[in-house]
Amino acid sequence: MQSQHAAQRHAASSAGALGPAVDVEQAEAALVEHYPRLVRLAYLVLPPGLARGRRVLTAHALVQRALPRGRKQAPVIPAQSTGRDTDPGYAFVRLQVVRTALEAGVPLKFTAWPKRAQLPPLLPQVWGIRLFPRSGGADELALDQRLAGLSGPARAAYALRGLEQLPDGDVRKILRAAGIGHPEGALAEANGVPAEHPLLDSPEFDPCSLQARPTDLMRRRQHTKAALAAAAALAVCGALVVLPGGGWGADGAAAPPYAQNAAAQAALDPAQVTKVPATAWKTATRTDFSVWPARGTLTKDTGLLRRALAVWARPGTTVRVSATPGTQTGGPAGPPQLLYAGVVDSARVVVFYDGLRIARYAEPKTGTEGAALDFARVDGATRAEAGALVLGRADGNVRYLAAPWVTGAAERDLMKPTAGAMDLGLADGVTGPLAGPAVQQGICTSWNVLQLTDAKGVQLATDLGELVPAHLTAGRPGYTGEASGAKALRDWAPFACSLAAERSAGVRSVNAWAFAEQPLPDASGTGSWVCTRAETWRGDGTLSLAQFRTPGSQYGAVTAKGADVTACGPRDPHVLAGVLWKSRAGQWYLLAAGGRDTASIRATGGITASVPGTLLVARAKQGAQADLTGTLKDGTGISGLR
């Protein structure tokens, strides 16, 4: 017995070749995707001498602790089951689970210092109830008894054969990598149990589908009385120790935790909510959300407002909370401004503004189950960026609340620049439903945007899945204008569907810059280059896309992408991009283009070419790769967008 445990503790110096490096994110993705199977594997390998409740909690604890610290090398052991083939993250996590489950079966007397797996798990913990898997039939019970008679390595071998469906060669590699010096003996011992592998998928061995029963109620009552007496004694001693002018904490002049704070109370009081007069925007120096009046038919419903404020401050576990990247979800610092309270489709909706964020609370017309709370950052919003916000979505349609200065709202298909706009109507600032982008068989066939009209002109905004639609512009960075003009609409049309790449990214505005027109070889017409750039409310997370469209094509193609770069933006209004293109005659070419300030372009690597000016055309082979560099007219170097 001692020799078996010594072999189990032996480091597997001959564990086999190591595979690709595994980082925490890759391992975590595999762990989350295959969590139930990994917990079942740990449960089967753990020693049967543990109580069933502790065995369940230990199995969960071992899997949750299986992530690597930094980057690790995964053993070259295939993951055979569907969805896990050749996944080094899953192979690594599975090996960690097997190793620690085997360590948990080593008696403490055989180790100089206990390993973490040999001790009761700190997390997860369950108080007041006992959890254990559901009982199976007679066959499952008989198999459980047979597995209890096996050693830890033999149980691991049986589980890897049956649950993971691995051949003996791969089982041998895993056991050796887990520290088993003689995996052949474990395989031979496992052969003594009939191969009833389908039974391993039964509820008898499923620590994720559990039954709950109370603990010993009489003993718990006795322990509770003793704990209350000890707590009372501790409180008395603490009162004697803590002097009036001092304290154990570092809160300084703060009031006690139980004290009521006037500002915090006011933030939850519907009577304190700020309501801006309907005409305030006409004389205000700012034209943003701070001058929006309160609209909707439920602005005086104190019960609804109280619930919305309370959920904002303390969202319950059933409330669905979402926020754009970089947006805090904490409660308001003081009484917020009410923008809207009313019924939208089948929900009651309340919208607040606290100077930095938009908060939207929604609940069903009947009851509050299924309430949702959404946040969006809007600090520093301009007039155009504060033109509308999303009230609700239903059946693929979106309803907006328009700014008080907006006089007209319409729906426009950005892919059809010559088509007219369809009036949506405005009722107390609320638009009619606007249809979302149309997708047929995975192909984007339309991209509807919101067109807003006010005394200063026409603006376009698009829904990217957040509370505030993104403002659309067009033109050279630093000299952009609204995307509603005829030329801007033509520039945007082939590239409208690329807006899907910016969904749910906290996008503030997206600009389209048509930076070059390029004559194509072999009399193939003229191609157009456009750079689209998405700016975010938080500052970082910007995305620049260089896109190319050939004559007659309905869509443009993304040829280069740059995240968190200054290229194609107001700080660096320059861009250089290229693409491999096949002419009508069947010849491949490298096409490259830069902005009007580009003095020369050079290609190196798989293609070598150099030309003065803003356009480069060079013969190439299919699949060739090249690095692009250029020089601006002022002598500054520029590289291809990436």
XYZ file of C-alpha atoms in Angstrom:
642
model
C 0.000 0.000 0.000
C 2.812 2.384 0.933
C 4.630 1.660 -2.307
C 1.455 2.415 -4.253
C 1.105 5.815 -2.589
C 4.810 6.496 -3.083
C 4.441 5.771 -6.769
C 1.459 8.116 -6.895
C 3.554 10.894 -5.362
C 6.370 10.297 -7.816
C 6.928 13.185 -10.258
C 6.283 12.066 -13.778
C 9.580 12.952 -15.337
C 8.701 10.773 -18.307
C 5.192 12.163 -18.718
C 5.551 12.459 -22.447
C 5.999 15.273 -24.889
C 4.542 18.665 -24.162
C 2.154 20.364 -26.516
C 1.258 23.987 -27.174
C 1.297 26.588 -24.425
C -2.012 27.063 -22.593
C -2.932 30.405 -21.065
C -5.516 31.075 -18.372
C -8.176 32.308 -20.824
C -7.945 29.195 -22.992
C -8.073 26.865 -19.994
C -10.960 28.798 -18.443
C -12.980 28.566 -21.658
C -12.503 24.778 -21.728
C -13.323 24.482 -18.016
C -16.555 26.456 -18.314
C -17.689 24.651 -21.471
C -17.032 21.148 -20.085
C -17.547 21.825 -16.376
C -20.191 19.092 -15.740
C -18.041 16.392 -17.392
C -14.905 17.464 -15.477
C -16.761 17.442 -12.137
C -18.162 13.969 -12.923
C -14.628 12.767 -13.710
C -13.300 14.131 -10.400
C -16.204 12.543 -8.505
C -15.449 9.130 -10.001
C -11.721 9.309 -9.196
C -12.084 10.627 -5.621
C -11.835 8.007 -2.854
C -15.200 6.430 -1.961
C -14.315 6.670 1.739
C -15.328 10.339 1.694
C -18.906 11.089 2.653
C -21.005 11.637 -0.466
C -21.634 15.294 0.438
C -17.940 16.058 0.915
C -17.109 14.074 -2.218
C -19.480 16.320 -4.216
C -18.017 19.562 -2.844
C -14.443 18.303 -3.261
C -15.100 17.398 -6.905
C -16.360 20.918 -7.607
C -13.432 22.451 -5.697
C -10.818 20.444 -7.625
C -12.253 21.477 -10.998
C -12.530 25.134 -9.995
C -8.861 25.105 -8.921
C -7.626 23.481 -12.144
C -6.737 26.699 -13.977
C -3.037 27.263 -14.700
C -0.995 30.039 -13.124
C 0.225 31.930 -16.185
C 1.059 29.977 -19.346
C 1.633 26.213 -19.128
C 2.537 23.465 -21.569
C -0.288 21.055 -22.304
C 0.537 17.346 -22.595
C 0.161 15.892 -26.053
C -2.898 13.824 -25.145
C -5.910 14.176 -27.440
C -9.345 15.048 -26.140
C -11.442 12.461 -27.908
C -15.028 13.634 -27.363
C -16.937 15.915 -29.718
C -16.111 19.595 -29.204
C -12.854 18.847 -27.338
C -10.721 17.393 -30.115
C -7.177 18.740 -30.053
C -8.148 21.339 -27.418
C -4.973 21.892 -25.339
C -6.966 23.864 -22.776
C -9.255 20.917 -22.078
C -6.355 18.444 -22.026
C -4.537 20.567 -19.451
C -7.569 21.034 -17.186
C -8.476 17.334 -17.387
C -4.948 16.349 -16.365
C -5.057 18.746 -13.404
C -8.389 17.300 -12.281
C -7.108 13.719 -12.442
C -3.868 14.619 -10.640
C -5.521 16.453 -7.760
C -8.277 13.829 -7.400
C -5.584 11.177 -7.028
C -3.726 13.353 -4.507
C -6.940 13.665 -2.487
C -6.927 9.882 -2.015
C -3.439 9.741 -0.497
C -3.702 9.348 3.331
C -2.094 12.177 5.286
C 0.249 9.766 7.059
C 2.078 9.158 3.779
C 2.895 12.835 3.163
C 5.360 15.022 5.017
C 3.194 18.064 4.372
C -0.448 17.793 3.256
C -1.369 18.957 -0.205
C -4.363 21.195 -0.731
C -6.382 18.431 -2.369
C -6.031 16.280 0.783
C -7.756 18.882 2.969
C -11.477 19.723 3.109
C -12.328 22.307 0.424
C -12.576 25.933 1.470
C -14.885 26.678 -1.465
C -17.556 25.886 -2.376
C -19.287 25.582 1.031
C -22.872 24.671 1.864
C -24.448 25.374 5.252
C -27.578 23.878 6.723
C -28.221 21.222 4.073
C -26.570 18.087 2.733
C -26.096 17.643 -1.005
C -25.572 14.343 -2.807
C -26.248 12.893 -6.286
C -29.567 11.298 -7.121
C -29.768 7.556 -6.562
C -29.503 5.317 -9.580
C -30.741 1.795 -10.136
C -29.369 -1.542 -9.012
C -26.813 -1.617 -11.843
C -25.409 1.786 -10.895
C -25.194 0.807 -7.221
C -23.356 -2.394 -8.088
C -20.880 -0.487 -10.286
C -20.298 2.068 -7.518
C -19.473 -0.757 -5.104
C -17.054 -2.330 -7.586
C -15.310 1.018 -8.180
C -15.018 1.488 -4.405
C -12.886 -1.652 -4.300
C -10.375 -0.272 -6.775
C -7.337 1.844 -6.040
C -7.329 5.520 -7.011
C -5.243 5.006 -10.188
C -7.488 2.119 -11.259
C -10.625 4.234 -10.760
C -8.991 6.970 -12.831
C -8.167 4.464 -15.569
C -11.741 3.145 -15.595
C -13.203 6.671 -15.715
C -10.875 7.800 -18.514
C -11.741 4.711 -20.522
C -15.484 4.945 -19.987
C -16.285 8.612 -19.510
C -13.635 10.095 -21.817
C -13.602 7.089 -24.196
C -9.812 7.147 -24.424
C -7.758 4.207 -25.675
C -5.387 2.523 -23.232
C -2.364 4.267 -24.733
C -3.745 7.712 -23.971
C -4.962 6.606 -20.527
C -1.424 5.418 -19.796
C 0.000 8.812 -20.818
C -2.445 10.723 -18.612
C -1.792 8.534 -15.567
C 1.947 8.829 -16.018
C 1.626 12.634 -16.373
C -0.514 12.660 -13.212
C 2.312 11.046 -11.219
C 1.453 7.344 -11.412
C 4.717 5.427 -11.778
C 3.179 2.195 -13.110
C -0.010 2.955 -15.066
C 0.016 -0.561 -16.524
C -0.896 -1.961 -13.098
C -3.787 0.481 -12.795
C -5.104 -0.547 -16.214
C -4.820 -4.216 -15.300
C -6.695 -3.636 -12.021
C -9.419 -1.713 -13.856
C -9.881 -4.709 -16.156
C -11.358 -6.532 -13.163
C -14.492 -4.378 -13.317
C -16.933 -5.083 -16.188
C -16.873 -2.372 -18.874
C -20.321 -0.957 -18.115
C -19.265 2.464 -19.372
C -22.719 3.875 -20.267
C -23.619 3.691 -16.566
C -21.033 6.409 -15.851
C -23.389 8.939 -17.474
C -26.219 8.131 -15.046
C -27.427 10.506 -12.260
C -25.755 8.232 -9.684
C -22.391 9.713 -10.689
C -23.521 13.262 -11.527
C -22.385 15.777 -8.853
C -24.077 18.601 -10.775
C -27.612 17.186 -10.422
C -28.103 16.972 -6.679
C -30.616 16.204 -3.956
C -30.821 18.320 -0.811
C -31.628 17.098 2.704
C -31.337 18.876 6.084
C -28.450 18.291 8.429
C -28.914 17.040 12.031
C -31.497 19.603 13.201
C -31.199 18.926 16.946
C -27.412 19.190 16.900
C -27.622 22.344 14.759
C -29.995 23.932 17.292
C -27.553 23.199 20.105
C -24.670 24.666 18.096
C -26.728 27.776 17.269
C -27.445 28.456 20.952
C -23.766 28.094 21.782
C -22.764 30.408 18.930
C -25.267 33.090 20.047
C -23.910 32.961 23.591
C -20.340 33.302 22.298
C -21.321 36.218 20.043
C -22.999 38.028 22.956
C -19.893 37.605 25.085
C -17.698 38.873 22.262
C -19.922 41.940 21.803
C -19.672 42.795 25.508
C -15.892 42.434 25.469
C -15.676 44.548 22.311
C -17.697 47.342 23.884
C -15.309 47.380 26.827
C -12.209 47.395 24.653
C -13.228 50.065 22.105
C -12.856 53.514 23.669
C -15.207 56.403 22.792
C -12.622 58.426 20.846
C -11.004 55.557 18.991
C -11.957 52.530 16.972
C -10.626 49.592 15.053
C -11.524 50.839 11.589
C -9.904 53.439 9.328
C -13.096 55.279 8.381
C -12.003 58.506 10.082
C -14.862 60.988 10.421
C -17.396 58.764 8.646
C -20.696 58.050 10.366
C -21.354 54.501 11.601
C -22.306 52.010 8.887
C -25.888 51.931 10.118
C -26.317 55.743 10.034
C -28.737 57.234 7.486
C -27.104 59.476 4.894
C -29.209 62.365 3.603
C -27.769 62.323 0.070
C -28.156 58.549 -0.237
C -31.749 58.754 0.965
C -32.536 61.597 -1.441
C -31.214 59.526 -4.354
C -33.900 56.930 -3.624
C -36.757 59.357 -3.060
C -39.054 59.751 -6.101
C -40.086 63.184 -4.852
C -36.482 64.383 -5.156
C -36.023 63.319 -8.783
C -35.025 66.241 -11.036
C -37.506 67.192 -13.764
C -36.306 69.766 -16.296
C -38.871 72.221 -17.777
C -39.999 71.399 -21.303
C -38.492 74.577 -22.804
C -35.193 74.618 -20.883
C -33.214 73.473 -23.923
C -34.161 76.599 -25.881
C -32.161 78.949 -23.617
C -29.524 76.576 -22.202
C -25.868 76.906 -23.196
C -25.604 73.123 -23.377
C -27.612 70.910 -25.672
C -27.189 67.426 -24.252
C -29.151 65.070 -22.016
C -29.065 67.555 -19.112
C -31.746 69.716 -20.813
C -34.107 66.890 -21.733
C -37.534 67.246 -20.087
C -39.310 64.375 -18.358
C -41.710 62.728 -20.792
C -44.098 59.787 -20.725
C -47.457 59.018 -19.138
C -46.037 57.621 -15.873
C -43.805 60.480 -14.689
C -46.062 60.893 -11.621
C -46.206 57.185 -10.772
C -44.215 57.337 -7.523
C -44.454 53.581 -7.008
C -42.804 52.881 -10.379
C -40.145 55.545 -9.812
C -39.428 54.209 -6.318
C -38.956 50.676 -7.660
C -36.695 51.903 -10.450
C -34.511 53.884 -8.033
C -34.358 51.024 -5.536
C -33.344 48.509 -8.206
C -30.710 50.937 -9.488
C -29.220 51.183 -5.997
C -29.663 47.497 -5.084
C -30.386 45.242 -8.085
C -31.615 41.842 -6.944
C -30.280 38.534 -8.158
C -33.133 38.170 -10.668
C -32.551 41.578 -12.293
C -30.732 41.431 -15.638
C -28.059 44.131 -15.464
C -26.050 45.228 -18.512
C -23.639 48.081 -19.125
C -21.558 49.347 -22.006
C -17.805 48.777 -21.591
C -16.261 51.233 -19.143
C -19.609 52.124 -17.526
C -20.071 51.808 -13.764
C -23.260 50.171 -12.499
C -23.397 51.617 -8.984
C -26.298 53.650 -7.649
C -26.693 57.394 -8.207
C -24.705 59.786 -6.022
C -27.758 62.021 -5.633
C -31.226 62.510 -7.075
C -30.977 61.742 -10.819
C -32.776 63.519 -13.648
C -35.892 61.832 -14.997
C -35.994 61.617 -18.792
C -38.884 59.239 -19.347
C -41.442 57.113 -17.527
C -44.122 55.354 -19.520
C -45.293 52.229 -21.296
C -43.266 51.003 -24.276
C -44.749 48.007 -26.081
C -45.289 45.445 -23.282
C -43.114 47.023 -20.593
C -43.054 49.928 -18.178
C -39.852 51.863 -18.786
C -38.072 54.498 -16.691
C -35.006 56.374 -17.964
C -32.713 58.434 -15.706
C -29.636 60.590 -16.304
C -27.101 61.277 -13.538
C -24.708 63.559 -15.424
C -22.459 60.724 -16.578
C -24.727 57.804 -17.397
C -28.080 56.872 -18.820
C -29.868 54.261 -16.705
C -32.929 52.476 -18.098
C -35.186 50.375 -15.880
C -37.802 48.120 -17.493
C -40.370 45.795 -15.969
C -43.354 43.897 -17.406
C -46.703 45.656 -17.445
C -47.950 43.093 -14.952
C -45.617 42.378 -12.043
C -41.909 42.994 -11.652
C -40.479 39.550 -12.382
C -37.980 39.764 -15.242
C -36.962 43.377 -14.574
C -33.929 44.700 -16.450
C -31.465 47.502 -15.722
C -29.219 48.890 -18.476
C -26.473 51.515 -18.311
C -24.659 53.587 -20.925
C -21.915 56.155 -20.496
C -22.723 59.534 -22.093
C -20.367 62.049 -20.471
C -19.419 64.915 -22.787
C -22.177 64.145 -25.293
C -22.583 66.668 -28.119
C -25.888 67.838 -29.564
C -25.807 65.186 -32.291
C -24.753 62.413 -29.868
C -27.600 63.333 -27.503
C -30.199 63.252 -30.274
C -31.921 60.033 -29.216
C -31.780 57.021 -26.937
C -33.313 53.559 -27.094
C -36.542 53.082 -25.149
C -37.177 49.458 -26.071
C -36.710 46.621 -28.511
C -39.388 44.165 -29.603
C -39.667 41.749 -32.536
C -36.514 43.090 -34.169
C -37.746 46.703 -33.993
C -36.427 49.618 -31.959
C -38.309 52.565 -30.468
C -36.363 55.722 -29.655
C -36.927 58.732 -27.425
C -35.786 61.776 -29.414
C -34.262 64.954 -28.016
C -36.694 67.855 -27.458
C -35.074 69.837 -30.297
C -35.719 67.057 -32.837
C -38.607 67.907 -35.175
C -38.653 64.802 -37.346
C -37.600 61.136 -37.203
C -37.360 58.739 -40.137
C -35.995 55.339 -41.128
C -33.346 55.175 -43.856
C -31.641 52.155 -45.407
C -27.956 53.035 -45.386
C -27.308 50.535 -48.185
C -29.632 52.403 -50.574
C -28.259 55.943 -50.869
C -30.774 57.091 -53.460
C -33.850 55.724 -51.706
C -36.009 58.034 -49.619
C -36.504 57.956 -45.855
C -39.681 56.602 -44.245
C -41.258 58.852 -41.620
C -41.501 57.249 -38.178
C -43.576 59.932 -36.518
C -43.041 61.473 -33.078
C -45.528 61.154 -30.203
C -44.292 63.029 -27.110
C -40.761 62.441 -28.409
C -41.249 58.686 -28.945
C -40.673 57.338 -32.466
C -42.546 54.582 -34.186
C -40.790 51.199 -34.468
C -37.662 51.176 -36.635
C -36.772 47.851 -38.236
C -33.341 46.459 -37.496
C -30.803 45.246 -40.075
C -32.134 42.558 -42.425
C -30.144 39.330 -42.709
C -31.133 36.595 -45.152
C -29.220 33.294 -45.113
C -26.388 34.967 -43.257
C -26.104 37.843 -45.752
C -26.772 41.433 -44.744
C -29.335 42.843 -47.171
C -30.218 46.154 -45.484
C -29.007 48.375 -42.668
C -31.676 50.732 -41.376
C -30.544 53.809 -39.468
C -32.359 56.561 -37.591
C -32.555 59.909 -39.393
C -33.171 62.894 -37.114
C -34.070 66.371 -38.298
C -33.748 69.574 -36.265
C -33.247 73.275 -36.900
C -29.532 72.753 -37.586
C -29.814 69.953 -40.140
C -30.116 66.193 -40.511
C -28.148 63.577 -38.598
C -27.928 59.796 -38.851
C -27.525 57.361 -35.951
C -27.418 53.576 -35.865
C -28.404 51.050 -33.231
C -25.429 48.933 -32.156
C -27.232 47.068 -29.384
C -26.860 49.717 -26.659
C -28.928 52.483 -25.071
C -27.460 55.330 -27.109
C -27.244 54.942 -30.908
C -23.898 55.707 -32.538
C -23.643 58.978 -34.466
C -22.627 58.466 -38.120
C -20.311 60.933 -39.866
C -18.309 61.050 -43.097
C -15.191 62.815 -44.345
C -11.491 63.233 -43.703
C -10.655 62.982 -39.970
C -10.613 66.446 -38.454
C -12.994 67.728 -41.146
C -15.898 65.334 -40.787
C -19.531 66.208 -41.442
C -22.900 64.574 -41.134
C -23.437 61.318 -43.038
C -26.783 62.523 -44.398
C -25.453 64.281 -47.526
C -25.653 62.678 -50.971
C -21.889 61.988 -51.267
C -21.662 60.719 -47.680
C -24.545 58.323 -48.294
C -22.788 56.974 -51.410
C -19.549 56.535 -49.438
C -21.323 54.676 -46.637
C -23.567 52.398 -48.761
C -21.128 49.543 -49.604
C -19.721 49.466 -46.089
C -22.891 49.790 -43.976
C -22.929 46.132 -42.944
C -19.422 46.458 -41.476
C -21.075 48.348 -38.604
C -21.948 44.937 -37.151
C -18.302 44.640 -36.058
C -18.855 47.483 -33.565
C -21.872 46.015 -31.747
C -21.950 46.264 -27.929
C -18.550 47.986 -27.767
C -19.625 51.307 -26.230
C -19.342 53.083 -29.575
C -19.926 56.831 -29.591
C -19.587 57.613 -33.298
C -18.443 55.982 -36.533
C -16.848 57.915 -39.397
C -16.403 56.790 -43.014
C -13.479 58.376 -44.886
C -13.224 57.694 -48.628
C -9.472 58.200 -48.873
C -8.650 56.902 -52.379
C -9.987 55.856 -55.785
C -7.750 53.339 -57.578
C -7.819 52.464 -61.324
C -7.617 48.682 -61.638
C -5.327 46.811 -64.061
C -6.580 44.953 -67.131
C -9.283 47.588 -67.711
C -11.264 46.325 -64.727
C -12.633 49.711 -63.692
C -11.961 51.736 -60.552
C -11.907 50.476 -56.976
C -12.739 52.603 -53.943
C -10.953 52.683 -50.585
C -12.747 53.692 -47.379
C -11.534 53.755 -43.793
C -14.205 53.492 -41.102
C -13.305 54.382 -37.534
C -15.387 53.793 -34.409
C -14.809 56.078 -31.423
C -15.955 54.982 -27.953
C -17.359 56.822 -24.956
C -14.546 55.566 -22.726
C -11.720 56.643 -25.075
C -9.958 53.312 -25.645
C -11.351 50.414 -27.645
C -11.354 52.323 -30.940
C -11.504 50.292 -34.145
C -10.261 51.333 -37.599
C -11.160 49.256 -40.653
C -9.620 49.746 -44.104
C -12.110 48.504 -46.699
C -11.930 48.041 -50.463
C -14.742 47.781 -53.013
C -14.395 46.706 -56.616
C -16.704 48.011 -59.368
C -20.127 46.396 -59.365
C -19.755 44.857 -55.926
C -22.555 45.504 -53.459
C -20.302 45.161 -50.423
C -16.849 46.313 -49.487
C -14.255 43.937 -48.030
C -12.208 44.585 -44.893
C -8.535 44.470 -45.862
C -6.913 45.705 -42.647
C -7.952 46.262 -39.064
C -6.397 48.356 -36.297
C -7.642 48.335 -32.696
C -6.644 51.136 -30.324
C -4.546 52.882 -32.984
C -4.550 56.565 -33.937
C -4.530 55.921 -37.702
C -7.608 57.029 -39.573
C -8.576 59.322 -36.694
C -8.341 63.031 -35.834
C -4.942 62.610 -34.134
C -3.462 60.821 -37.149
C -5.548 61.536 -40.286
C -3.509 59.133 -42.427
C -3.922 55.528 -43.545
C -2.127 52.962 -45.698
C -3.684 49.626 -46.670
C -3.381 46.934 -49.317
C -5.138 43.880 -50.701
C -4.444 40.972 -53.060
C -6.852 41.214 -55.973
C -7.517 38.991 -59.004
C -8.272 40.721 -62.292
C -10.803 39.635 -64.898
C -7.897 38.180 -66.880
C -6.978 35.894 -63.965
C -3.813 37.765 -62.902
C -3.206 38.460 -59.202
C -2.088 41.926 -58.116
C -1.134 43.693 -54.935
C -3.162 46.885 -54.682
C -2.239 49.479 -52.058
C -3.418 53.004 -51.375
C -2.787 55.835 -48.953
C -4.403 59.173 -48.195
C -3.767 62.311 -50.211
C -0.769 63.225 -48.037
C 1.073 60.028 -49.011
C 4.231 60.704 -51.050
C 5.371 57.116 -51.726
C 4.477 53.491 -51.015
C 6.799 50.494 -50.707
C 6.056 46.755 -50.487
C 8.543 44.251 -49.073
C 8.493 40.574 -48.136
C 6.699 38.240 -50.527
C 6.196 41.136 -52.975
C 8.765 43.815 -53.716
C 7.637 47.075 -55.282
C 7.936 50.798 -54.762
C 6.146 53.750 -56.337
C 5.817 57.480 -55.729
C 2.368 58.822 -54.999
C -0.696 57.464 -53.257
C -1.364 54.267 -55.261
C 0.616 51.049 -55.818
C -0.102 48.209 -58.248
C 2.257 45.206 -58.463
C 1.929 41.740 -59.975
C 1.728 39.009 -57.356
C 1.039 35.334 -56.811
C -1.993 33.978 -55.055
C -1.397 33.835 -51.297
C 1.649 36.134 -51.361
C 2.172 38.350 -48.313
C 3.789 41.741 -48.173
C 4.620 44.431 -45.638
C 3.588 47.968 -46.568
C 5.401 51.144 -45.604
C 5.084 54.643 -46.910
C 6.311 58.210 -46.605
C 4.127 61.273 -46.132
C 4.785 64.546 -47.930
C 6.380 66.006 -44.811
C 8.855 63.071 -44.644
C 7.112 61.183 -41.846
C 7.045 57.413 -42.178
C 3.797 55.468 -42.186
C 3.089 51.748 -41.995
C 0.166 49.634 -43.124
C -2.883 49.644 -40.867
C -2.813 46.809 -38.367
